[in-house]
Short mmCIF file of C-alpha atoms in Angstrom, two decimals:
data_model
loop_
_atom_site.label_atom_id
_atom_site.label_comp_id
_atom_site.label_asym_id
_atom_site.label_seq_id
_atom_site.Cartn_x
_atom_site.Cartn_y
_atom_site.Cartn_z
CA MET A 1 1.18 28.96 0.71
CA GLY A 2 3.71 30.72 2.90
CA ASN A 3 7.35 29.77 3.19
CA VAL A 4 7.08 26.08 2.41
CA ASP A 5 9.98 24.15 0.96
CA THR A 6 9.65 23.63 -2.80
CA ASP A 7 13.08 22.18 -3.56
CA ASP A 8 13.11 18.99 -5.62
CA TYR A 9 9.31 18.66 -5.72
CA ALA A 10 7.62 17.52 -8.90
CA PRO A 11 6.14 20.57 -10.68
CA ASP A 12 2.68 19.04 -10.90
CA TRP A 13 2.58 18.46 -7.16
CA LEU A 14 3.48 22.10 -6.49
CA GLU A 15 0.70 23.16 -8.88
CA PHE A 16 -1.73 20.96 -6.97
CA GLU A 17 -0.71 22.60 -3.69
CA LYS A 18 -1.35 25.99 -5.25
CA GLU A 19 -4.83 24.82 -6.23
CA ILE A 20 -5.76 23.79 -2.71
CA GLY A 21 -3.89 26.73 -1.17
CA PHE A 22 -1.84 24.94 1.48
CA ARG A 23 0.37 21.97 2.23
CA PHE A 24 -1.52 19.18 3.95
CA GLN A 25 0.52 17.30 6.53
CA VAL A 26 -0.42 14.40 8.78
CA ARG A 27 0.96 15.30 12.21
CA GLY A 28 0.21 15.51 15.92
CA SER A 29 -1.96 13.31 18.11
CA VAL A 30 -4.23 10.57 16.83
CA ASP A 31 -7.30 12.72 17.53
CA LYS A 32 -5.80 15.62 15.57
CA ILE A 33 -4.83 13.34 12.68
CA LEU A 34 -8.37 11.94 12.50
CA ARG A 35 -9.91 15.43 12.56
CA ASP A 36 -7.47 16.83 9.99
CA ASP A 37 -7.91 13.84 7.69
CA ALA A 38 -11.70 14.19 7.75
CA ALA A 39 -11.49 17.94 7.04
CA PHE A 40 -9.01 17.41 4.20
CA GLY A 41 -11.21 14.73 2.69
CA GLU A 42 -14.21 17.07 2.76
CA LEU A 43 -12.15 19.79 1.07
CA ILE A 44 -11.07 17.48 -1.75
CA VAL A 45 -14.60 16.12 -2.28
CA SER A 46 -16.10 19.61 -2.35
CA ASN A 47 -13.52 21.03 -4.79
CA TYR A 48 -12.87 18.19 -7.21
CA LYS A 49 -14.97 15.88 -9.31
CA PHE A 50 -14.09 12.22 -8.87
CA PRO A 51 -14.53 9.81 -11.77
CA PRO A 52 -17.80 7.85 -11.62
CA ARG A 53 -17.65 4.52 -9.84
CA ASP A 54 -16.73 1.68 -12.17
CA ASP A 55 -19.81 -0.50 -11.80
CA SER A 56 -18.60 -2.86 -14.50
CA VAL A 57 -16.62 -4.50 -11.70
CA HIS A 58 -18.77 -6.90 -9.70
CA THR A 59 -18.58 -6.51 -5.93
CA GLN A 60 -19.91 -8.42 -2.97
CA ASP A 61 -19.54 -7.54 0.72
CA ARG A 62 -19.13 -10.46 3.08
CA SER A 63 -17.74 -11.25 6.52
CA LEU A 64 -15.01 -13.63 7.56
CA PRO A 65 -15.78 -16.19 10.29
CA SER A 66 -14.28 -13.77 12.83
CA GLY A 67 -16.69 -11.04 11.74
CA ILE A 68 -14.12 -8.98 9.82
CA LYS A 69 -15.70 -7.47 6.72
CA ILE A 70 -14.30 -8.02 3.25
CA ARG A 71 -15.27 -6.81 -0.21
CA ILE A 72 -14.83 -9.13 -3.18
CA TYR A 73 -14.05 -7.56 -6.57
CA GLN A 74 -14.45 -9.57 -9.77
CA PRO A 75 -13.76 -8.38 -13.34
CA PRO A 76 -16.69 -7.47 -15.60
CA HIS A 77 -16.45 -10.16 -18.25
CA THR A 78 -17.53 -13.76 -17.84
CA GLN A 79 -14.39 -15.84 -17.49
CA THR A 80 -13.73 -19.29 -18.89
CA GLU A 81 -10.57 -19.71 -16.84
CA LEU A 82 -9.57 -19.30 -13.22
CA LEU A 83 -8.18 -15.88 -12.36
CA PRO A 84 -5.32 -14.74 -10.13
CA THR A 85 -6.71 -13.95 -6.70
CA GLY A 86 -5.30 -11.75 -3.97
CA ILE A 87 -6.05 -9.64 -0.97
CA PHE A 88 -5.84 -5.84 -0.91
CA ILE A 89 -4.76 -4.11 2.32
CA HIS A 90 -5.57 -0.41 2.52
CA GLY A 91 -3.34 2.31 3.93
CA GLY A 92 -3.98 4.71 6.79
CA GLY A 93 -1.21 4.35 9.36
CA PHE A 94 -3.05 1.50 11.13
CA ILE A 95 -5.65 4.04 12.38
CA LEU A 96 -7.50 5.15 9.23
CA GLY A 97 -9.25 3.52 6.30
CA CYS A 98 -12.10 1.16 5.49
CA LEU A 99 -13.54 -0.80 2.58
CA ASP A 100 -14.67 2.43 0.92
CA SER A 101 -11.48 4.46 1.31
CA GLU A 102 -9.65 2.75 -1.58
CA ASP A 103 -12.63 1.25 -3.38
CA ALA A 104 -11.79 3.05 -6.63
CA GLN A 105 -8.23 1.75 -6.50
CA CYS A 106 -9.46 -1.81 -6.00
CA ARG A 107 -11.88 -1.51 -8.93
CA LEU A 108 -9.07 -0.23 -11.15
CA ILE A 109 -6.75 -3.08 -10.16
CA CYS A 110 -9.45 -5.68 -10.62
CA ARG A 111 -10.51 -4.54 -14.07
CA ARG A 112 -7.18 -3.52 -15.57
CA ALA A 113 -5.09 -6.38 -14.16
CA ASN A 114 -7.95 -8.88 -14.66
CA VAL A 115 -7.72 -10.31 -11.16
CA ILE A 116 -10.05 -11.18 -8.32
CA LEU A 117 -9.36 -8.94 -5.35
CA ILE A 118 -10.51 -9.22 -1.74
CA SER A 119 -10.23 -5.98 0.23
CA VAL A 120 -9.86 -6.40 4.00
CA ASP A 121 -11.58 -4.13 6.53
CA TYR A 122 -9.02 -4.94 9.20
CA ARG A 123 -9.37 -3.69 12.77
CA LEU A 124 -7.88 -0.27 13.47
CA ALA A 125 -5.78 1.20 16.26
CA PRO A 126 -5.85 2.54 18.86
CA GLU A 127 -8.87 0.42 19.80
CA HIS A 128 -7.13 -2.65 18.36
CA ARG A 129 -3.38 -2.79 18.79
CA ALA A 130 -0.71 -4.91 17.15
CA PRO A 131 -0.96 -7.58 15.84
CA SER A 132 -4.74 -7.29 15.33
CA ALA A 133 -4.54 -5.86 11.82
CA LEU A 134 -2.01 -8.48 10.72
CA ASP A 135 -4.11 -11.29 12.18
CA ASP A 136 -7.11 -10.08 10.16
CA CYS A 137 -5.11 -9.95 6.92
CA VAL A 138 -3.74 -13.46 7.46
CA GLU A 139 -7.29 -14.70 8.08
CA ALA A 140 -8.47 -13.06 4.83
CA TYR A 141 -5.65 -14.61 2.83
CA ARG A 142 -6.41 -18.06 4.23
CA TRP A 143 -10.10 -17.50 3.45
CA ILE A 144 -9.18 -17.29 -0.25
CA PHE A 145 -7.83 -20.82 -0.13
CA ALA A 146 -10.92 -22.12 1.65
CA ASN A 147 -13.24 -20.46 -0.90
CA ALA A 148 -11.35 -20.82 -4.17
CA ASP A 149 -14.14 -22.75 -5.88
CA HIS A 150 -16.71 -20.10 -5.01
CA LEU A 151 -14.40 -17.32 -6.19
CA CYS A 152 -13.21 -19.10 -9.36
CA GLY A 153 -9.76 -18.21 -8.13
CA ASP A 154 -6.46 -19.66 -9.28
CA LEU A 155 -4.62 -20.61 -6.09
CA GLU A 156 -1.41 -21.08 -8.05
CA ARG A 157 -1.50 -17.33 -8.70
CA ALA A 158 -2.43 -16.04 -5.26
CA PHE A 159 -0.95 -12.66 -4.31
CA ILE A 160 -0.95 -9.98 -1.62
CA CYS A 161 -1.14 -6.23 -2.28
CA GLY A 162 -0.96 -3.37 0.21
CA PHE A 163 -0.41 0.39 0.33
CA SER A 164 1.52 2.29 3.04
CA ALA A 165 0.67 0.67 6.40
CA GLY A 166 -1.06 -1.90 4.21
CA GLY A 167 2.25 -2.36 2.39
CA ASN A 168 3.81 -3.30 5.71
CA LEU A 169 0.94 -5.66 6.47
CA ALA A 170 1.24 -7.23 3.01
CA ILE A 171 4.91 -8.08 3.58
CA ALA A 172 4.24 -9.34 7.10
CA CYS A 173 1.27 -11.39 5.90
CA ALA A 174 3.42 -13.09 3.24
CA MET A 175 5.98 -13.89 5.92
CA LYS A 176 3.35 -15.30 8.28
CA ILE A 177 1.94 -17.52 5.53
CA ASN A 178 5.42 -18.72 4.57
CA GLU A 179 6.05 -19.61 8.18
CA SER A 180 2.75 -21.32 9.01
CA THR A 181 1.38 -22.63 5.71
CA PRO A 182 4.12 -22.83 3.07
CA THR A 183 1.82 -24.68 0.68
CA ALA A 184 -0.29 -21.51 0.50
CA ARG A 185 2.69 -19.27 -0.23
CA PRO A 186 1.74 -16.34 -2.47
CA VAL A 187 3.44 -16.13 -5.86
CA GLY A 188 3.47 -12.35 -5.84
CA LEU A 189 3.75 -9.42 -3.44
CA ILE A 190 2.91 -5.79 -4.19
CA SER A 191 4.03 -3.29 -1.56
CA ILE A 192 3.38 0.39 -2.30
CA VAL A 193 5.11 3.13 -0.24
CA PRO A 194 5.42 0.68 2.67
CA ILE A 195 6.53 0.96 6.26
CA THR A 196 9.39 -1.53 6.52
CA CYS A 197 11.19 -0.57 9.72
CA HIS A 198 10.63 1.42 12.89
CA PRO A 199 13.25 4.22 12.90
CA SER A 200 14.56 3.21 16.32
CA ALA A 201 15.22 -0.33 15.08
CA ILE A 202 17.47 0.60 12.16
CA PRO A 203 20.86 -1.11 12.60
CA ALA A 204 23.96 1.06 12.71
CA ARG A 205 25.16 -0.40 9.41
CA LEU A 206 22.05 0.93 7.65
CA ALA A 207 21.76 4.27 9.44
CA PRO A 208 23.80 6.21 6.82
CA HIS A 209 21.22 5.14 4.22
CA TYR A 210 18.16 5.84 6.37
CA LYS A 211 17.77 9.61 6.27
CA SER A 212 14.27 10.29 5.01
CA TYR A 213 12.74 10.64 8.49
CA VAL A 214 15.02 13.69 8.79
CA GLU A 215 15.29 14.90 5.19
CA ASN A 216 11.56 14.45 4.57
CA SER A 217 10.26 14.97 8.09
CA GLU A 218 8.02 17.87 7.02
CA CYS A 219 6.90 16.71 3.59
CA PRO A 220 3.29 16.81 2.38
CA MET A 221 0.89 14.12 3.50
CA ASN A 222 3.13 11.91 5.65
CA THR A 223 5.50 13.37 8.27
CA ARG A 224 7.80 12.05 10.96
CA SER A 225 5.35 13.34 13.59
CA GLY A 226 2.51 11.45 11.95
CA MET A 227 4.51 8.25 11.70
CA MET A 228 5.38 8.34 15.39
CA ALA A 229 1.69 8.80 16.24
CA PHE A 230 0.80 5.81 14.05
CA PHE A 231 3.39 3.57 15.68
CA ASP A 232 2.31 4.63 19.17
CA ALA A 233 -1.37 4.11 18.42
CA TYR A 234 -0.76 0.64 17.04
CA GLY A 235 1.32 -0.24 20.11
CA VAL A 236 4.24 -1.68 18.19
CA ASP A 237 7.43 -3.20 19.48
CA PRO A 238 10.01 -1.53 17.21
CA ARG A 239 12.00 -4.75 16.94
CA ASP A 240 9.02 -6.96 16.15
CA PRO A 241 10.09 -8.65 12.88
CA TYR A 242 6.53 -8.36 11.59
CA ILE A 243 6.65 -4.57 12.08
CA SER A 244 10.28 -3.97 11.15
CA VAL A 245 9.99 -6.44 8.27
CA LEU A 246 13.27 -5.16 6.83
CA LEU A 247 15.01 -7.07 9.63
CA ASN A 248 12.98 -10.27 9.36
CA SER A 249 15.06 -13.40 8.78
CA GLN A 250 12.54 -14.65 6.19
CA LEU A 251 13.34 -12.08 3.50
CA ALA A 252 14.85 -14.71 1.21
CA GLN A 253 11.58 -16.67 1.23
CA LEU A 254 9.49 -13.80 -0.12
CA PRO A 255 7.91 -14.19 -3.56
CA ARG A 256 8.50 -11.98 -6.57
CA THR A 257 7.88 -8.44 -5.33
CA TYR A 258 6.89 -5.11 -6.84
CA ILE A 259 7.79 -2.25 -4.50
CA VAL A 260 7.21 1.50 -4.86
CA GLY A 261 8.68 4.52 -3.12
CA CYS A 262 8.23 8.29 -3.37
CA GLY A 263 11.09 10.78 -3.37
CA LYS A 264 9.40 13.29 -1.03
CA ASP A 265 8.10 10.86 1.57
CA SER A 266 9.26 10.19 5.12
CA LEU A 267 9.02 6.51 4.10
CA ARG A 268 11.30 6.96 1.08
CA ASP A 269 14.17 5.03 2.62
CA ASP A 270 11.88 2.29 3.97
CA ALA A 271 11.21 1.38 0.35
CA ARG A 272 14.79 1.88 -0.84
CA LEU A 273 16.31 -0.24 1.90
CA PHE A 274 13.73 -2.97 1.51
CA ALA A 275 14.45 -3.17 -2.21
CA ALA A 276 18.18 -3.37 -1.44
CA ALA A 277 17.53 -6.14 1.10
CA LEU A 278 15.51 -8.10 -1.47
CA LYS A 279 18.39 -7.79 -3.93
CA LYS A 280 20.86 -9.03 -1.34
CA ALA A 281 18.55 -11.96 -0.55
CA ASN A 282 18.27 -12.81 -4.27
CA VAL A 283 14.51 -12.22 -4.30
CA GLU A 284 13.14 -11.30 -7.72
CA HIS A 285 11.85 -7.77 -7.43
CA CYS A 286 11.17 -4.55 -9.27
CA PHE A 287 11.59 -1.24 -7.44
CA LYS A 288 10.17 2.02 -8.75
CA GLU A 289 10.56 5.43 -7.15
CA TYR A 290 8.68 8.56 -8.19
CA PRO A 291 11.08 11.52 -7.79
CA GLY A 292 9.66 14.69 -6.30
CA GLN A 293 6.33 13.13 -5.37
CA PRO A 294 4.94 12.73 -1.85
CA HIS A 295 3.09 9.88 -0.17
CA TYR A 296 -0.11 8.89 -2.06
CA PHE A 297 0.38 11.55 -4.77
CA TRP A 298 -1.71 9.48 -7.22
CA ALA A 299 -4.89 9.66 -5.13
CA PHE A 300 -6.07 13.18 -6.00
CA PRO A 301 -8.43 13.88 -8.94
CA SER A 302 -6.87 17.19 -9.89
CA LYS A 303 -6.24 17.68 -13.61
CA VAL A 304 -2.69 18.81 -12.86
CA MET A 305 -1.97 15.42 -11.28
CA ALA A 306 -3.68 13.37 -13.99
CA VAL A 307 -0.58 12.40 -15.98
CA SER A 308 1.42 11.35 -12.93
CA SER A 309 -1.53 9.49 -11.43
CA GLU A 310 -2.14 7.59 -14.66
CA LYS A 311 1.54 6.67 -14.92
CA PHE A 312 1.46 5.34 -11.35
CA ASN A 313 -1.57 3.19 -12.13
CA ASP A 314 -0.16 1.98 -15.45
CA ASP A 315 3.04 0.98 -13.66
CA LEU A 316 1.05 -0.66 -10.87
CA VAL A 317 -0.96 -2.82 -13.26
CA ARG A 318 2.19 -3.84 -15.12
CA GLY A 319 3.83 -4.61 -11.76
CA ILE A 320 0.93 -6.84 -10.72
CA ARG A 321 1.00 -8.65 -14.04
CA TRP A 322 4.76 -9.11 -13.70
CA VAL A 323 4.66 -10.63 -10.20
CA LEU A 324 2.01 -13.07 -11.44
CA SER A 325 3.91 -14.06 -14.58
CA ALA A 326 6.53 -16.76 -14.94
CA ASN A 327 8.02 -14.79 -17.83
CA ASN A 328 10.26 -11.74 -17.94
CA PRO A 329 12.30 -12.46 -14.79
CA LEU A 330 13.99 -9.05 -14.80
CA GLY A 331 10.76 -7.07 -14.87
CA SER A 332 11.97 -5.00 -17.83
CA ASN A 333 8.40 -4.45 -19.02
CA ILE A 334 7.49 -2.29 -16.04
#
């Protein structure tokens, strides 16, 4: 693999890199990122066997009134009670992803957490710039409330879940709903390896604790170069409080939150600082960090990553159950 840094990486991740023979990094222009991502995806598909699709989960593809596509996931067993219902917002730096890109993740969440999930095929940059993606997610969340009877959804246990850029959109969506429709406030928020602040917007008081864009600038998967391309493509204002959600004045109004970070991720300190801000704002939360692992480490079907991936998903399901439960306020079961 050449002279790549191996310090402080989880051993299973280094074994996975040996298997594929190189360190994949998202970097450069949007066009380069799109090409590299497609080539990396083809390599993974051609060299690894993915688990079969879980068809026990019932799915239905529909469109919102605006035309945005959604996919509804419902658990396999006939229910006699209303189920928690939430939206799922995929990752991809605002420029990548679709309903299929995290379909397996949605099926896992739906079945193992026993929830109804609505995945949002939000508009992507650079064709659609900020706040297009957020607007689509807010529309999808409101759609749940307009269609609860059809979904057999429990509106008293509505939640929002997002990964990476989707983690940012999940937080921002919760804030938008709190601001515009407080009666529809979600009871739970799940934000996995999220973007929580543009680096140029970090206040001086937090700068000593915001080092991962430097310390982890060349880590696997996500890099500082890639993040800058994502921000530029999405056309963000760094000080927009719905982009730099860490600085939003509504933090104290957020619901119970499960947040995840990775130790070898340029977004490591986005998660750490957001968890610290939730603590300061007295928001119930549980923060988990996976030392030595990079962005999206759980997504690869290599046998060497199986234990870590399963632990991530076990923790995720427990985290979802916790944010939806009125019990165990300290989240000690996660």
